Short mmCIF file of C-alpha atoms and ligand atoms in Angstrom, two decimals:
data_model
loop_
_atom_site.label_atom_id
_atom_site.label_comp_id
_atom_site.label_asym_id
_atom_site.label_seq_id
_atom_site.Cartn_x
_atom_site.Cartn_y
_atom_site.Cartn_z
CA MET A 288 90.92 164.35 78.87
CA PRO A 289 90.38 161.10 80.77
CA GLN A 290 92.97 158.75 79.36
CA LEU A 291 90.62 155.75 79.19
CA GLU A 292 88.83 157.44 76.29
CA ALA A 293 91.97 157.09 74.22
CA THR A 294 92.09 153.29 74.52
CA PRO A 295 90.01 152.16 71.55
CA GLU A 296 91.84 154.52 69.20
CA ILE A 297 95.36 153.22 69.86
CA ASP A 298 96.99 151.59 66.84
CA PHE A 299 99.81 149.51 68.32
CA GLN A 300 101.28 148.89 64.86
CA SER A 301 101.41 152.50 63.65
CA GLU A 302 104.89 153.94 63.03
CA LEU A 303 104.10 156.75 65.48
CA TYR A 304 103.27 154.26 68.25
CA LYS A 305 106.26 152.03 67.56
CA ASP A 306 108.66 154.98 67.46
CA ALA A 307 107.47 156.22 70.87
CA TYR A 308 107.52 152.63 72.19
CA SER A 309 111.17 152.22 71.14
CA ARG A 310 112.11 154.83 73.78
CA ILE A 311 109.60 154.06 76.57
CA ASN A 312 110.25 150.29 76.27
CA ALA A 313 114.02 150.95 76.37
CA ILE A 314 113.66 153.09 79.50
CA VAL A 315 111.76 150.32 81.24
CA ILE A 316 114.27 147.64 80.16
CA GLU A 317 117.24 149.80 81.24
CA GLY A 318 115.43 150.71 84.48
CA GLU A 319 114.87 147.04 85.32
CA GLN A 320 118.52 146.23 84.53
CA GLU A 321 119.76 149.07 86.76
CA ALA A 322 117.30 148.05 89.49
CA ASN A 323 118.81 144.55 89.34
CA ASP A 324 122.32 146.02 89.71
CA ASN A 325 121.20 148.34 92.51
CA TYR A 326 119.67 145.54 94.61
CA GLN A 327 122.79 143.44 94.15
CA LYS A 328 124.84 146.40 95.39
CA LEU A 329 122.45 146.84 98.33
CA ALA A 330 122.86 143.13 99.14
CA ASP A 331 126.60 143.82 99.61
CA LEU A 332 125.92 146.90 101.73
CA LEU A 333 123.28 145.18 103.93
CA PRO A 334 124.66 141.70 104.69
CA ASN A 335 121.84 140.97 107.19
CA ASP A 336 119.28 141.30 104.36
CA LYS A 337 121.46 139.74 101.71
CA ASP A 338 119.17 136.85 100.68
CA GLN A 339 116.08 139.05 100.56
CA LEU A 340 117.87 141.68 98.44
CA ILE A 341 119.24 139.07 96.04
CA GLY A 342 115.64 137.90 95.71
CA LEU A 343 114.52 141.42 94.76
CA ALA A 344 117.37 141.68 92.25
CA ARG A 345 116.23 138.43 90.61
CA MET A 346 112.70 139.80 90.25
CA GLU A 347 114.09 142.87 88.46
CA ASN A 348 115.87 140.57 86.05
CA ARG A 349 112.61 138.76 85.31
CA HIS A 350 110.88 142.11 84.77
CA LYS A 351 113.54 143.05 82.26
CA LYS A 352 112.96 139.84 80.31
CA GLY A 353 109.20 140.42 80.37
CA PHE A 354 109.51 143.93 78.94
CA GLU A 355 112.00 142.79 76.32
CA ALA A 356 109.30 140.34 75.20
CA CYS A 357 106.77 143.23 75.03
CA GLY A 358 109.03 145.07 72.59
CA ARG A 359 109.60 141.96 70.46
CA ASN A 360 105.85 141.30 70.43
CA LEU A 361 105.31 144.69 68.74
CA SER A 362 108.41 144.28 66.51
CA VAL A 363 110.01 147.28 68.21
CA THR A 364 113.77 147.66 68.71
CA PRO A 365 114.36 149.44 72.04
CA ASP A 366 116.61 152.52 71.85
CA MET A 367 119.00 151.53 74.63
CA ASP A 368 121.39 154.46 74.05
CA PHE A 369 118.53 156.83 74.74
CA ALA A 370 117.61 154.87 77.88
CA ARG A 371 121.13 154.82 79.33
CA GLU A 372 121.37 158.57 78.84
CA PHE A 373 117.90 158.98 80.39
CA PHE A 374 119.00 157.26 83.63
CA SER A 375 122.58 158.55 83.70
CA GLU A 376 122.26 161.20 86.42
CA LEU A 377 120.22 159.05 88.79
CA HIS A 378 122.58 156.16 88.02
CA LYS A 379 125.62 158.30 88.86
CA ASN A 380 124.09 159.49 92.13
CA PHE A 381 123.41 155.89 93.18
CA GLN A 382 126.97 154.82 92.30
CA VAL A 383 128.53 157.70 94.25
CA ALA A 384 126.32 157.01 97.29
CA ALA A 385 127.10 153.28 97.17
CA ALA A 386 130.85 153.96 96.96
CA GLU A 387 130.53 156.15 100.08
CA GLY A 388 128.49 153.49 101.89
CA LYS A 389 125.47 155.83 102.06
CA ILE A 390 122.81 153.15 102.38
CA VAL A 391 120.01 155.61 103.13
CA THR A 392 120.66 157.55 99.92
CA CYS A 393 120.82 154.31 97.91
CA LEU A 394 117.50 153.17 99.37
CA LEU A 395 115.87 156.54 98.71
CA ILE A 396 117.00 156.50 95.08
CA GLN A 397 116.14 152.87 94.26
CA SER A 398 113.47 151.70 96.68
CA LEU A 399 111.51 154.94 97.01
CA ILE A 400 112.05 157.20 93.99
CA ILE A 401 112.62 154.63 91.24
CA GLU A 402 110.04 152.15 92.59
CA CYS A 403 107.40 154.91 92.88
CA PHE A 404 108.28 156.04 89.35
CA ALA A 405 107.84 152.46 88.14
CA ILE A 406 104.58 151.91 90.03
CA SER A 407 103.04 155.13 88.73
CA ALA A 408 104.17 154.47 85.15
CA TYR A 409 102.89 150.88 85.22
CA ASN A 410 99.58 151.90 86.84
CA ILE A 411 98.97 154.43 84.09
CA TYR A 412 100.20 152.10 81.33
CA ILE A 413 98.07 149.04 82.18
CA PRO A 414 94.70 150.42 80.95
CA VAL A 415 96.20 151.53 77.62
CA ALA A 416 98.62 148.64 76.99
CA ASP A 417 98.25 145.96 74.32
CA ASP A 418 96.94 142.65 75.71
CA PHE A 419 100.35 140.98 75.84
CA ALA A 420 102.07 143.89 77.60
CA ARG A 421 99.15 144.38 80.00
CA LYS A 422 99.46 140.85 81.37
CA ILE A 423 103.23 141.23 81.81
CA THR A 424 102.89 144.63 83.48
CA GLU A 425 100.17 143.44 85.87
CA GLY A 426 102.52 140.71 87.11
CA VAL A 427 105.44 143.13 87.45
CA ILE A 428 103.64 145.82 89.41
CA LYS A 429 102.87 143.46 92.30
CA ASP A 430 106.61 142.92 92.73
CA GLU A 431 107.32 146.66 92.60
CA TYR A 432 105.04 147.19 95.60
CA MET A 433 107.16 144.61 97.49
CA HIS A 434 110.33 146.51 96.54
CA LEU A 435 108.88 149.79 97.71
CA ASN A 436 107.78 148.08 100.91
CA TYR A 437 111.31 146.81 101.57
CA GLY A 438 112.67 150.37 101.45
CA GLU A 439 109.83 151.73 103.57
CA GLU A 440 110.31 149.11 106.29
CA TRP A 441 114.09 149.56 106.49
CA LEU A 442 113.88 153.34 106.59
CA LYS A 443 111.01 153.27 109.09
CA ALA A 444 113.06 151.05 111.41
CA ASN A 445 116.01 153.47 111.12
CA PHE A 446 114.01 156.68 110.77
CA GLU A 447 115.65 159.01 113.31
CA ALA A 448 119.16 158.09 112.15
CA SER A 449 118.16 158.39 108.46
CA LYS A 450 116.08 161.57 108.49
CA ALA A 451 118.76 164.14 107.64
CA GLU A 452 120.27 162.01 104.88
CA LEU A 453 116.81 161.31 103.42
CA GLU A 454 116.06 165.04 103.23
CA GLU A 455 119.36 165.72 101.52
CA ALA A 456 119.00 162.81 99.09
CA ASN A 457 115.42 163.84 98.30
CA LYS A 458 116.58 167.36 97.50
CA ALA A 459 119.30 166.09 95.17
CA ASN A 460 117.28 163.41 93.39
CA LEU A 461 113.60 164.31 93.23
CA PRO A 462 114.22 167.13 90.70
CA LEU A 463 115.77 164.52 88.39
CA VAL A 464 112.47 162.63 88.33
CA TRP A 465 110.56 165.67 87.08
CA LYS A 466 113.23 166.28 84.48
CA MET A 467 113.00 162.65 83.34
CA LEU A 468 109.22 162.74 83.25
CA ASN A 469 109.26 165.89 81.11
CA GLN A 470 111.70 164.21 78.72
CA VAL A 471 109.30 161.34 78.01
CA ALA A 472 105.96 163.12 78.34
CA ASP A 473 105.42 163.37 74.56
CA ASP A 474 106.26 159.69 73.97
CA ALA A 475 104.09 158.65 76.92
CA GLN A 476 101.21 160.66 75.44
CA VAL A 477 101.49 158.70 72.18
CA LEU A 478 101.09 155.51 74.24
CA GLY A 479 97.94 156.96 75.81
CA MET A 480 99.58 157.93 79.11
CA GLU A 481 98.82 161.46 80.28
CA ARG A 482 101.63 163.43 81.93
CA GLU A 483 99.15 164.74 84.52
CA ALA A 484 98.10 161.23 85.48
CA LEU A 485 101.75 160.14 85.83
CA VAL A 486 102.59 163.10 88.07
CA GLU A 487 99.51 162.56 90.21
CA ASP A 488 100.12 158.86 90.72
CA PHE A 489 103.83 159.41 91.47
CA MET A 490 103.01 162.08 94.06
CA ILE A 491 100.51 159.77 95.76
CA GLN A 492 102.93 156.80 95.90
CA TYR A 493 105.91 158.88 97.03
CA GLY A 494 103.92 160.88 99.58
CA GLU A 495 102.48 157.66 101.05
CA ALA A 496 105.95 156.14 101.23
CA LEU A 497 107.40 159.16 103.09
CA THR A 498 104.42 159.09 105.46
CA ASN A 499 104.83 155.37 106.13
CA ILE A 500 108.50 155.91 106.97
CA GLY A 501 107.61 158.49 109.62
CA PHE A 502 107.63 161.95 108.04
CA THR A 503 104.86 164.36 109.04
CA THR A 504 102.38 165.71 106.49
CA ARG A 505 104.22 169.01 106.61
CA ASP A 506 107.56 167.29 105.90
CA VAL A 507 106.00 165.35 103.03
CA MET A 508 104.57 168.51 101.45
CA ARG A 509 107.89 170.32 101.73
CA MET A 510 109.93 167.39 100.42
CA SER A 511 107.55 166.68 97.52
CA ALA A 512 107.74 170.28 96.36
CA HIS A 513 111.48 169.98 95.59
CA GLY A 514 112.23 170.39 91.94
CA LEU A 515 108.59 170.61 90.91
CA ALA A 516 109.36 173.71 88.86
CA ALA A 517 112.24 172.02 87.03
O1 Y39 B 43 112.19 148.92 90.30
C1 Y39 B 43 111.98 148.89 89.11
O2 Y39 B 43 111.66 147.87 88.55
C2 Y39 B 43 112.19 150.13 88.33
C3 Y39 B 43 113.24 150.06 87.43
C4 Y39 B 43 111.90 150.28 86.92
C5 Y39 B 43 111.80 151.66 86.44
C6 Y39 B 43 111.00 151.79 85.26
C7 Y39 B 43 110.92 153.24 84.94
C8 Y39 B 43 109.64 153.50 84.28
C9 Y39 B 43 109.60 154.87 83.72
C10 Y39 B 43 108.73 154.89 82.53
C11 Y39 B 43 108.34 156.27 82.19
C12 Y39 B 43 107.15 156.24 81.33
C13 Y39 B 43 106.50 157.55 81.24
FE1 FE B 44 111.08 145.95 88.40
FE1 FE B 45 111.51 147.21 91.48
FE1 FE B 46 99.99 152.56 98.11
#
């Protein structure tokens, strides 16, 4: 069913909506907080880009504040315990990679996978959001494209040296995205966001990113297929 048809029927004050929102809103808030931490860590790992990366981290902090306001606006208390658990595996993989100085893996996790996840979720959310949250999300998504672009440009400039690590990091982390998406599909549906639409938009963003970095269409197909069955 085209998700736009659902728009007029959404009751943003129903208990069903607010219950689902308490988890989706928490995921977004936690995601923005972790994105802030991740760009600060990347600023340490990439001293030449330090100022730019600190700038990206600051944007993530603003996003977090914006989404906290969206929850308050609907009188929803975000379920932060759920959200921390939701991100825990991806979070752990980023921490381990950062501790080992694996910049390529860190960039794949944050600037490609998480940014594409954010862009697809925000794209699908905007048409079904309440007016307050729509305005916030429209402002945020422009920044997320800049974050994705940072990762693309760095990895493109270092493509040959990064290729093997990117393939390995993709294999380890892409399946987590499908697992995470499946975990929130029912809540997303309540908000008017179709799982199919989320998957499609993610695949388009991620495939475009891998192509921009320098992977062939064949590589992109193979890499995107990882973990799809999970
Ligand atoms: O770079 C960023 O700002 C990313 C951290 C934010 C991720 C948000 C994750 C959104 C997933 C929502 C899932 C709804 C179906
Ligand atoms: Fe963000
Ligand atoms: Fe971001
Ligand atoms: Fe694009």
